[in-house]
């Protein structure tokens, strides 16, 4: 053990006459611990909420979509889905039609986003079609009245269940001598899904591609685009670049990150804001370290003078007090880790903080603590604590032994 570390530990843990310094030291450690613990828990909750929101968005949407600048391009490329699946990183592809229509039933009328899908391949791409509350995507391919799948909030609002009859109205449906007249088609509810996001559950509906073309009056073979899934959602842009290069003009590819860029940018900004806000708690603890060390320097003036008279250099004195502040930071950070990780484990294990399901996208407080966040929090706390030692350590090293001993 070095001389500086030995003296620093003696000053911190040996019994002193002034109990007040002990209390300030304890408050410094607790301030750092509370700040670190709060940062770990809050960042874990942020990660949980963000991950849950991302999963719900990707449950109702694909990882990317292939679009075309020429609407008829899909009609002349019937093997396009096979070409897309052959690209490295792409795991699934399904055609779709996207439009907005009016849905009417006995319980009222509601505008909905209508998506025409292929019941055979769509469940491979859209996870919500694999985890429905009732019915299935395959039920869309029924004889007689075509089927429709709706969200749980929409079903609740209009009083619909599996087997209910509804009408879809397309404002620009059928062209007549007097202009366009609305096209109305009957449908039967064959499935109800729930994503947990009100926007999707209250305004999204699925029908087959042929049924969507019939409602909209579109030609056979018409598609809005092709939805795709990739092996790694965080590398969707790389797969999209390879896919765009393979397909060429007039096709282009958009990823889920591009289509939700504003949402996730706002969430990332909130995370940075929360980190800065809670880092202020650690900063308060580091200010306490300054107070502790300044008072310790005043108490140990005679000891410092004697050590310097016996040959201790100013650098050694400086390192003694810097080590004391750093040790306080290490203890506070470790206690903060213990507090934050324990609370995070309890929240994840027992889910004792419940959320109103009709307000939020889930019924409990999610938490995902990542190693990177834990390391960043610890490094930030240690940096603040180290910076807090610089001034007291510098003042201690500037003491003149003769002047310090003269007044003792």
Short mmCIF file of C-alpha atoms in Angstrom, two decimals:
data_model
loop_
_atom_site.label_atom_id
_atom_site.label_comp_id
_atom_site.label_asym_id
_atom_site.label_seq_id
_atom_site.Cartn_x
_atom_site.Cartn_y
_atom_site.Cartn_z
CA UNK A 1 0.00 0.00 0.00
CA UNK A 2 1.39 3.41 -0.96
CA UNK A 3 2.03 6.12 1.62
CA UNK A 4 -0.67 8.38 0.12
CA UNK A 5 -3.34 5.68 0.17
CA UNK A 6 -2.42 4.63 3.73
CA UNK A 7 -2.78 8.19 5.06
CA UNK A 8 -5.98 8.79 3.05
CA UNK A 9 -7.62 5.68 4.53
CA UNK A 10 -6.48 6.64 8.05
CA UNK A 11 -8.00 10.09 7.67
CA UNK A 12 -11.28 8.69 6.39
CA UNK A 13 -11.85 5.78 8.75
CA UNK A 14 -9.92 6.60 11.94
CA UNK A 15 -11.82 8.19 14.80
CA UNK A 16 -11.77 11.97 14.78
CA UNK A 17 -12.61 14.49 17.46
CA UNK A 18 -14.92 16.43 15.14
CA UNK A 19 -17.99 14.27 14.55
CA UNK A 20 -19.39 16.94 12.25
CA UNK A 21 -16.88 15.98 9.53
CA UNK A 22 -18.04 12.38 9.78
CA UNK A 23 -21.61 13.48 9.19
CA UNK A 24 -20.65 15.56 6.16
CA UNK A 25 -18.63 12.62 4.77
CA UNK A 26 -21.63 10.34 5.26
CA UNK A 27 -23.91 12.86 3.52
CA UNK A 28 -21.45 13.03 0.63
CA UNK A 29 -21.50 9.26 0.23
CA UNK A 30 -25.31 9.15 0.48
CA UNK A 31 -25.67 12.00 -2.01
CA UNK A 32 -23.55 10.18 -4.57
CA UNK A 33 -25.31 6.86 -3.85
CA UNK A 34 -28.80 8.31 -4.25
CA UNK A 35 -27.85 10.07 -7.47
CA UNK A 36 -26.26 6.96 -8.98
CA UNK A 37 -29.16 4.71 -7.87
CA UNK A 38 -31.76 7.12 -9.23
CA UNK A 39 -29.93 7.38 -12.55
CA UNK A 40 -29.69 3.60 -12.91
CA UNK A 41 -33.40 3.09 -12.18
CA UNK A 42 -34.70 5.98 -14.29
CA UNK A 43 -32.56 5.08 -17.30
CA UNK A 44 -33.70 1.47 -16.90
CA UNK A 45 -37.36 2.57 -16.92
CA UNK A 46 -36.69 4.73 -19.99
CA UNK A 47 -35.12 1.76 -21.78
CA UNK A 48 -38.09 -0.41 -20.83
CA UNK A 49 -40.66 2.09 -22.08
CA UNK A 50 -38.73 2.75 -25.30
CA UNK A 51 -38.27 -0.96 -26.00
CA UNK A 52 -41.94 -1.66 -25.32
CA UNK A 53 -43.00 1.16 -27.63
CA UNK A 54 -40.60 -0.01 -30.34
CA UNK A 55 -41.86 -3.58 -30.10
CA UNK A 56 -45.48 -2.44 -30.37
CA UNK A 57 -44.71 -0.24 -33.38
CA UNK A 58 -42.84 -3.09 -35.07
CA UNK A 59 -45.69 -5.45 -34.19
CA UNK A 60 -48.10 -3.43 -36.31
CA UNK A 61 -45.55 -2.37 -38.92
CA UNK A 62 -42.75 -4.06 -40.81
CA UNK A 63 -39.05 -3.35 -40.38
CA UNK A 64 -39.09 -1.70 -43.78
CA UNK A 65 -41.19 -1.15 -46.89
CA UNK A 66 -40.33 -1.29 -50.57
CA UNK A 67 -42.09 1.48 -52.49
CA UNK A 68 -42.05 2.65 -56.10
CA UNK A 69 -42.09 6.03 -57.80
CA UNK A 70 -44.19 4.40 -60.54
CA UNK A 71 -47.51 3.00 -59.17
CA UNK A 72 -47.76 0.29 -61.83
CA UNK A 73 -44.22 -1.02 -61.24
CA UNK A 74 -45.41 -3.79 -58.91
CA UNK A 75 -47.90 -5.08 -61.49
CA UNK A 76 -45.06 -5.75 -63.94
CA UNK A 77 -42.75 -7.40 -61.38
CA UNK A 78 -44.67 -10.41 -60.13
CA UNK A 79 -41.52 -12.13 -58.81
CA UNK A 80 -40.49 -9.10 -56.75
CA UNK A 81 -41.23 -10.74 -53.38
CA UNK A 82 -38.91 -13.64 -54.20
CA UNK A 83 -36.14 -11.25 -55.26
CA UNK A 84 -36.55 -9.33 -52.00
CA UNK A 85 -36.37 -12.48 -49.86
CA UNK A 86 -33.13 -13.50 -51.58
CA UNK A 87 -31.30 -10.36 -50.41
CA UNK A 88 -28.89 -10.87 -47.49
CA UNK A 89 -30.41 -9.83 -44.15
CA UNK A 90 -34.05 -9.95 -45.30
CA UNK A 91 -36.09 -12.64 -43.53
CA UNK A 92 -39.61 -12.02 -44.84
CA UNK A 93 -41.66 -10.08 -47.39
CA UNK A 94 -45.39 -9.56 -47.94
CA UNK A 95 -47.33 -7.26 -50.33
CA UNK A 96 -49.76 -4.68 -48.99
CA UNK A 97 -52.26 -2.01 -50.00
CA UNK A 98 -52.64 1.08 -47.83
CA UNK A 99 -55.63 3.43 -47.84
CA UNK A 100 -58.16 5.21 -45.63
CA UNK A 101 -61.87 4.41 -45.66
CA UNK A 102 -64.98 4.80 -43.52
CA UNK A 103 -66.23 1.85 -41.46
CA UNK A 104 -69.90 1.84 -40.49
CA UNK A 105 -71.73 -0.51 -38.15
CA UNK A 106 -74.74 -0.48 -35.88
CA UNK A 107 -72.69 1.28 -33.20
CA UNK A 108 -71.64 4.20 -35.39
CA UNK A 109 -69.19 5.30 -38.07
CA UNK A 110 -65.39 5.56 -37.80
CA UNK A 111 -62.61 6.48 -40.19
CA UNK A 112 -60.01 3.70 -40.35
CA UNK A 113 -56.69 2.97 -41.99
CA UNK A 114 -57.33 -0.05 -44.20
CA UNK A 115 -54.49 -2.37 -45.10
CA UNK A 116 -54.87 -5.07 -47.68
CA UNK A 117 -52.62 -8.03 -46.91
CA UNK A 118 -51.78 -11.52 -48.06
CA UNK A 119 -53.09 -13.80 -45.25
CA UNK A 120 -50.47 -16.44 -46.06
CA UNK A 121 -47.32 -14.31 -45.78
CA UNK A 122 -48.43 -11.31 -43.66
CA UNK A 123 -48.23 -13.12 -40.26
CA UNK A 124 -44.53 -13.79 -40.94
CA UNK A 125 -43.94 -10.04 -41.13
CA UNK A 126 -46.53 -8.54 -38.73
CA UNK A 127 -46.35 -10.09 -35.27
CA UNK A 128 -49.75 -8.71 -34.20
CA UNK A 129 -51.39 -11.09 -36.68
CA UNK A 130 -49.75 -13.99 -34.81
CA UNK A 131 -50.90 -12.80 -31.38
CA UNK A 132 -54.54 -11.87 -31.89
CA UNK A 133 -57.14 -11.72 -29.15
CA UNK A 134 -59.58 -13.72 -31.26
CA UNK A 135 -59.76 -15.11 -34.81
CA UNK A 136 -56.82 -15.44 -37.18
CA UNK A 137 -55.40 -13.95 -40.37
CA UNK A 138 -56.21 -17.14 -42.28
CA UNK A 139 -59.91 -16.53 -41.57
CA UNK A 140 -59.79 -13.59 -44.00
CA UNK A 141 -59.83 -16.13 -46.85
CA UNK A 142 -63.43 -17.18 -46.37
CA UNK A 143 -66.20 -17.85 -48.81
CA UNK A 144 -69.12 -15.45 -49.12
CA UNK A 145 -68.84 -12.11 -47.34
CA UNK A 146 -65.16 -11.08 -47.18
CA UNK A 147 -63.53 -10.94 -43.74
CA UNK A 148 -61.99 -8.04 -41.86
CA UNK A 149 -59.70 -7.86 -38.80
CA UNK A 150 -60.06 -4.84 -36.52
CA UNK A 151 -58.45 -3.48 -33.34
CA UNK A 152 -59.87 -4.05 -29.87
CA UNK A 153 -60.56 -0.34 -29.20
CA UNK A 154 -62.44 -0.03 -32.49
CA UNK A 155 -64.46 -3.17 -31.70
CA UNK A 156 -65.30 -1.82 -28.23
CA UNK A 157 -66.30 1.58 -29.56
CA UNK A 158 -68.65 0.20 -32.21
CA UNK A 159 -69.82 -2.81 -30.18
CA UNK A 160 -68.37 -5.38 -32.58
CA UNK A 161 -67.31 -8.99 -32.02
CA UNK A 162 -66.17 -11.84 -34.24
CA UNK A 163 -69.08 -12.53 -36.60
CA UNK A 164 -70.40 -8.94 -36.65
CA UNK A 165 -71.23 -7.34 -40.01
CA UNK A 166 -69.78 -3.97 -41.04
CA UNK A 167 -69.66 -1.85 -44.20
CA UNK A 168 -66.59 -0.22 -45.71
CA UNK A 169 -67.09 2.97 -47.70
CA UNK A 170 -64.50 4.33 -50.11
CA UNK A 171 -65.21 7.99 -51.07
CA UNK A 172 -63.39 7.69 -54.41
CA UNK A 173 -64.71 4.29 -55.31
CA UNK A 174 -66.76 4.15 -58.51
CA UNK A 175 -66.68 6.54 -61.47
CA UNK A 176 -70.06 7.42 -63.00
CA UNK A 177 -71.34 9.98 -65.50
CA UNK A 178 -71.87 12.45 -62.67
CA UNK A 179 -68.43 11.87 -61.13
CA UNK A 180 -67.17 9.51 -58.45
CA UNK A 181 -69.75 7.84 -56.23
CA UNK A 182 -68.83 6.12 -52.97
CA UNK A 183 -68.24 2.40 -53.20
CA UNK A 184 -69.71 0.39 -50.31
CA UNK A 185 -68.91 -3.24 -49.54
CA UNK A 186 -70.09 -5.48 -46.66
CA UNK A 187 -67.56 -7.32 -44.48
CA UNK A 188 -67.66 -9.77 -41.61
CA UNK A 189 -65.39 -9.38 -38.56
CA UNK A 190 -63.20 -12.50 -38.41
CA UNK A 191 -60.55 -11.36 -35.91
CA UNK A 192 -59.72 -8.80 -33.21
CA UNK A 193 -56.16 -7.76 -32.32
CA UNK A 194 -54.62 -5.67 -29.56
CA UNK A 195 -51.24 -3.97 -29.76
CA UNK A 196 -51.55 -1.87 -26.61
CA UNK A 197 -51.21 1.37 -28.59
CA UNK A 198 -54.50 3.25 -28.85
CA UNK A 199 -53.70 4.72 -32.28
CA UNK A 200 -53.46 1.27 -33.83
CA UNK A 201 -56.18 -0.47 -31.83
CA UNK A 202 -58.76 2.22 -32.63
CA UNK A 203 -58.11 2.97 -36.30
CA UNK A 204 -56.44 0.03 -38.05
CA UNK A 205 -58.13 -2.76 -40.03
CA UNK A 206 -56.95 -5.58 -42.28
CA UNK A 207 -58.60 -7.22 -45.30
CA UNK A 208 -57.28 -9.35 -48.16
CA UNK A 209 -55.57 -7.73 -51.14
CA UNK A 210 -58.47 -8.62 -53.46
CA UNK A 211 -61.03 -7.19 -51.01
CA UNK A 212 -59.05 -3.95 -50.73
CA UNK A 213 -58.84 -3.62 -54.52
CA UNK A 214 -62.57 -4.23 -54.76
CA UNK A 215 -63.42 -1.53 -52.21
CA UNK A 216 -61.09 0.99 -53.84
CA UNK A 217 -61.91 0.04 -57.44
CA UNK A 218 -58.28 -0.74 -58.24
CA UNK A 219 -57.02 -2.99 -61.05
CA UNK A 220 -55.88 -6.54 -60.40
CA UNK A 221 -52.25 -6.73 -59.36
CA UNK A 222 -52.14 -3.23 -57.87
CA UNK A 223 -49.98 -2.88 -54.73
CA UNK A 224 -48.97 0.03 -52.52
CA UNK A 225 -45.70 -1.69 -51.68
CA UNK A 226 -44.04 -4.70 -50.07
CA UNK A 227 -43.33 -4.93 -46.35
CA UNK A 228 -40.16 -6.66 -45.20
CA UNK A 229 -38.56 -7.97 -42.02
CA UNK A 230 -34.81 -8.13 -41.44
CA UNK A 231 -32.58 -10.29 -39.27
CA UNK A 232 -31.38 -7.39 -37.06
CA UNK A 233 -33.83 -4.52 -36.57
CA UNK A 234 -30.97 -2.19 -35.56
CA UNK A 235 -29.22 -2.84 -38.88
CA UNK A 236 -32.33 -2.34 -40.99
CA UNK A 237 -30.66 0.54 -42.82
CA UNK A 238 -27.84 -1.75 -44.02
CA UNK A 239 -30.30 -4.34 -45.32
CA UNK A 240 -32.33 -1.54 -46.94
CA UNK A 241 -29.24 -0.25 -48.75
CA UNK A 242 -28.48 -3.73 -50.12
CA UNK A 243 -32.12 -4.15 -51.14
CA UNK A 244 -32.27 -0.79 -52.92
CA UNK A 245 -29.10 -1.64 -54.82
CA UNK A 246 -30.55 -5.01 -55.85
CA UNK A 247 -33.94 -3.68 -57.04
CA UNK A 248 -32.78 -0.44 -58.63
CA UNK A 249 -35.07 2.25 -60.05
CA UNK A 250 -37.98 2.98 -59.72
CA UNK A 251 -38.02 1.18 -56.34
CA UNK A 252 -36.84 2.63 -53.06
CA UNK A 253 -36.78 1.35 -49.47
CA UNK A 254 -37.75 3.04 -46.21
CA UNK A 255 -36.92 1.57 -42.79
CA UNK A 256 -38.79 1.74 -39.49
CA UNK A 257 -36.11 4.08 -38.16
CA UNK A 258 -36.76 6.59 -40.93
CA UNK A 259 -40.54 6.39 -40.61
CA UNK A 260 -40.41 6.92 -36.81
CA UNK A 261 -37.35 9.18 -36.70
CA UNK A 262 -39.12 12.09 -34.98
CA UNK A 263 -40.59 9.89 -32.25
CA UNK A 264 -37.33 8.18 -31.32
CA UNK A 265 -35.36 11.43 -31.61
CA UNK A 266 -37.75 12.98 -29.07
CA UNK A 267 -37.37 9.98 -26.76
CA UNK A 268 -33.59 10.16 -27.03
CA UNK A 269 -33.68 13.87 -26.17
CA UNK A 270 -35.82 13.07 -23.12
CA UNK A 271 -33.25 10.49 -22.00
CA UNK A 272 -30.45 13.05 -22.23
CA UNK A 273 -32.57 15.55 -20.31
CA UNK A 274 -33.33 13.05 -17.55
CA UNK A 275 -29.65 12.10 -17.31
CA UNK A 276 -28.59 15.74 -16.90
CA UNK A 277 -31.34 16.43 -14.37
CA UNK A 278 -30.52 13.44 -12.18
CA UNK A 279 -26.77 14.04 -12.56
CA UNK A 280 -27.42 17.21 -10.55
CA UNK A 281 -28.05 14.96 -7.53
CA UNK A 282 -24.58 13.47 -7.96
CA UNK A 283 -23.21 16.99 -8.40
CA UNK A 284 -24.73 18.01 -5.05
CA UNK A 285 -22.99 15.02 -3.47
CA UNK A 286 -19.71 16.09 -5.05
CA UNK A 287 -20.13 19.59 -3.56
CA UNK A 288 -20.39 17.90 -0.18
CA UNK A 289 -17.06 16.23 -0.93
CA UNK A 290 -15.52 19.70 -1.39
CA UNK A 291 -16.89 20.77 2.00
CA UNK A 292 -15.65 17.58 3.65
CA UNK A 293 -12.13 17.91 2.28
CA UNK A 294 -11.84 21.64 3.03
CA UNK A 295 -12.82 21.04 6.66
CA UNK A 296 -10.45 18.06 6.83
CA UNK A 297 -7.59 20.19 5.53
CA UNK A 298 -8.36 22.78 8.23
CA UNK A 299 -8.43 20.03 10.90
CA UNK A 300 -5.23 18.35 9.68
CA UNK A 301 -3.15 21.48 9.10
CA UNK A 302 -0.65 20.47 11.80
CA UNK A 303 -0.41 16.91 10.45
CA UNK A 304 0.21 18.20 6.93
CA UNK A 305 2.96 20.51 8.18
CA UNK A 306 4.66 17.69 10.11
CA UNK A 307 4.54 15.33 7.11
CA UNK A 308 6.04 18.00 4.86
CA UNK A 309 8.75 18.70 7.45
CA UNK A 310 9.59 14.98 7.44
CA UNK A 311 10.03 14.94 3.67
CA UNK A 312 6.56 14.55 2.15
CA UNK A 313 6.34 16.44 -1.14
CA UNK A 314 3.51 18.72 -2.17
CA UNK A 315 2.51 16.16 -4.78
CA UNK A 316 2.14 13.50 -2.07
CA UNK A 317 -0.05 15.79 0.04
CA UNK A 318 -2.14 16.61 -3.01
CA UNK A 319 -2.63 12.92 -3.82
CA UNK A 320 -3.67 12.13 -0.22
CA UNK A 321 -6.70 14.41 -0.38
CA UNK A 322 -7.51 13.51 -3.96
CA UNK A 323 -7.57 9.85 -2.93
CA UNK A 324 -9.92 10.65 -0.05
CA UNK A 325 -12.45 12.27 -2.34
CA UNK A 326 -12.08 9.49 -4.86
CA UNK A 327 -12.66 6.84 -2.17
CA UNK A 328 -15.84 8.66 -1.12
CA UNK A 329 -16.94 8.62 -4.77
CA UNK A 330 -16.16 4.90 -5.15
CA UNK A 331 -18.10 3.97 -2.00
CA UNK A 332 -21.04 6.18 -3.01
CA UNK A 333 -21.07 4.77 -6.55
CA UNK A 334 -20.98 1.16 -5.32
CA UNK A 335 -23.80 1.82 -2.84
CA UNK A 336 -25.74 3.52 -5.64
CA UNK A 337 -25.22 0.49 -7.86
CA UNK A 338 -26.47 -1.79 -5.08
CA UNK A 339 -29.53 0.38 -4.51
CA UNK A 340 -30.36 0.95 -8.19
CA UNK A 341 -29.78 -2.60 -9.38
CA UNK A 342 -31.69 -4.09 -6.43
CA UNK A 343 -34.67 -1.78 -6.98
CA UNK A 344 -34.55 -2.49 -10.70
CA UNK A 345 -34.56 -6.24 -10.07
CA UNK A 346 -37.52 -5.91 -7.69
CA UNK A 347 -39.47 -3.81 -10.22
CA UNK A 348 -38.81 -6.33 -12.97
CA UNK A 349 -39.50 -9.37 -10.80
CA UNK A 350 -42.62 -8.33 -8.89
CA UNK A 351 -44.02 -5.48 -11.05
CA UNK A 352 -45.45 -3.80 -7.94
CA UNK A 353 -45.85 -0.42 -9.66
CA UNK A 354 -49.00 -0.73 -11.76
CA UNK A 355 -50.05 1.64 -14.54
CA UNK A 356 -53.60 2.31 -15.80
CA UNK A 357 -53.84 0.17 -18.93
CA UNK A 358 -56.34 2.51 -20.60
CA UNK A 359 -53.82 5.38 -20.40
CA UNK A 360 -50.45 3.73 -21.05
CA UNK A 361 -49.41 1.07 -23.52
CA UNK A 362 -48.83 -1.50 -20.74
CA UNK A 363 -50.10 -2.26 -17.24
CA UNK A 364 -46.82 -2.16 -15.27
CA UNK A 365 -43.61 -0.16 -15.12
CA UNK A 366 -41.07 -1.87 -17.40
CA UNK A 367 -37.35 -1.74 -16.70
CA UNK A 368 -34.35 -2.81 -18.77
CA UNK A 369 -30.96 -1.97 -17.26
CA UNK A 370 -28.12 -2.14 -19.76
CA UNK A 371 -24.42 -2.54 -18.98
CA UNK A 372 -23.56 0.53 -21.06
CA UNK A 373 -25.90 2.77 -19.04
CA UNK A 374 -24.54 1.43 -15.75
CA UNK A 375 -20.95 2.09 -16.84
CA UNK A 376 -21.76 5.59 -18.10
CA UNK A 377 -23.51 6.48 -14.83
CA UNK A 378 -20.58 5.17 -12.77
CA UNK A 379 -17.99 6.95 -14.90
CA UNK A 380 -19.92 10.23 -14.70
CA UNK A 381 -20.24 9.98 -10.91
CA UNK A 382 -16.55 9.20 -10.47
CA UNK A 383 -15.56 12.08 -12.75
CA UNK A 384 -17.65 14.57 -10.76
CA UNK A 385 -16.25 13.26 -7.49
CA UNK A 386 -12.68 13.47 -8.79
CA UNK A 387 -13.15 17.05 -9.99
CA UNK A 388 -14.51 17.95 -6.55
CA UNK A 389 -11.16 16.96 -4.97
CA UNK A 390 -8.97 19.25 -7.06
CA UNK A 391 -9.45 22.51 -5.14
CA UNK A 392 -9.13 21.14 -1.56
CA UNK A 393 -6.12 19.01 -2.56
CA UNK A 394 -4.46 22.01 -4.18
CA UNK A 395 -5.01 24.15 -1.07
CA UNK A 396 -3.59 21.42 1.18
CA UNK A 397 -0.46 21.15 -0.98
CA UNK A 398 0.10 24.93 -0.82
CA UNK A 399 0.44 24.99 2.97
CA UNK A 400 3.78 26.25 4.28
CA UNK A 401 5.02 24.03 7.15
CA UNK A 402 6.58 26.89 9.11
CA UNK A 403 3.45 29.06 8.90
CA UNK A 404 1.17 26.13 9.79
CA UNK A 405 3.18 25.11 12.87
CA UNK A 406 3.65 28.69 14.12
CA UNK A 407 0.01 28.99 15.19
CA UNK A 408 -0.36 25.47 16.62
#
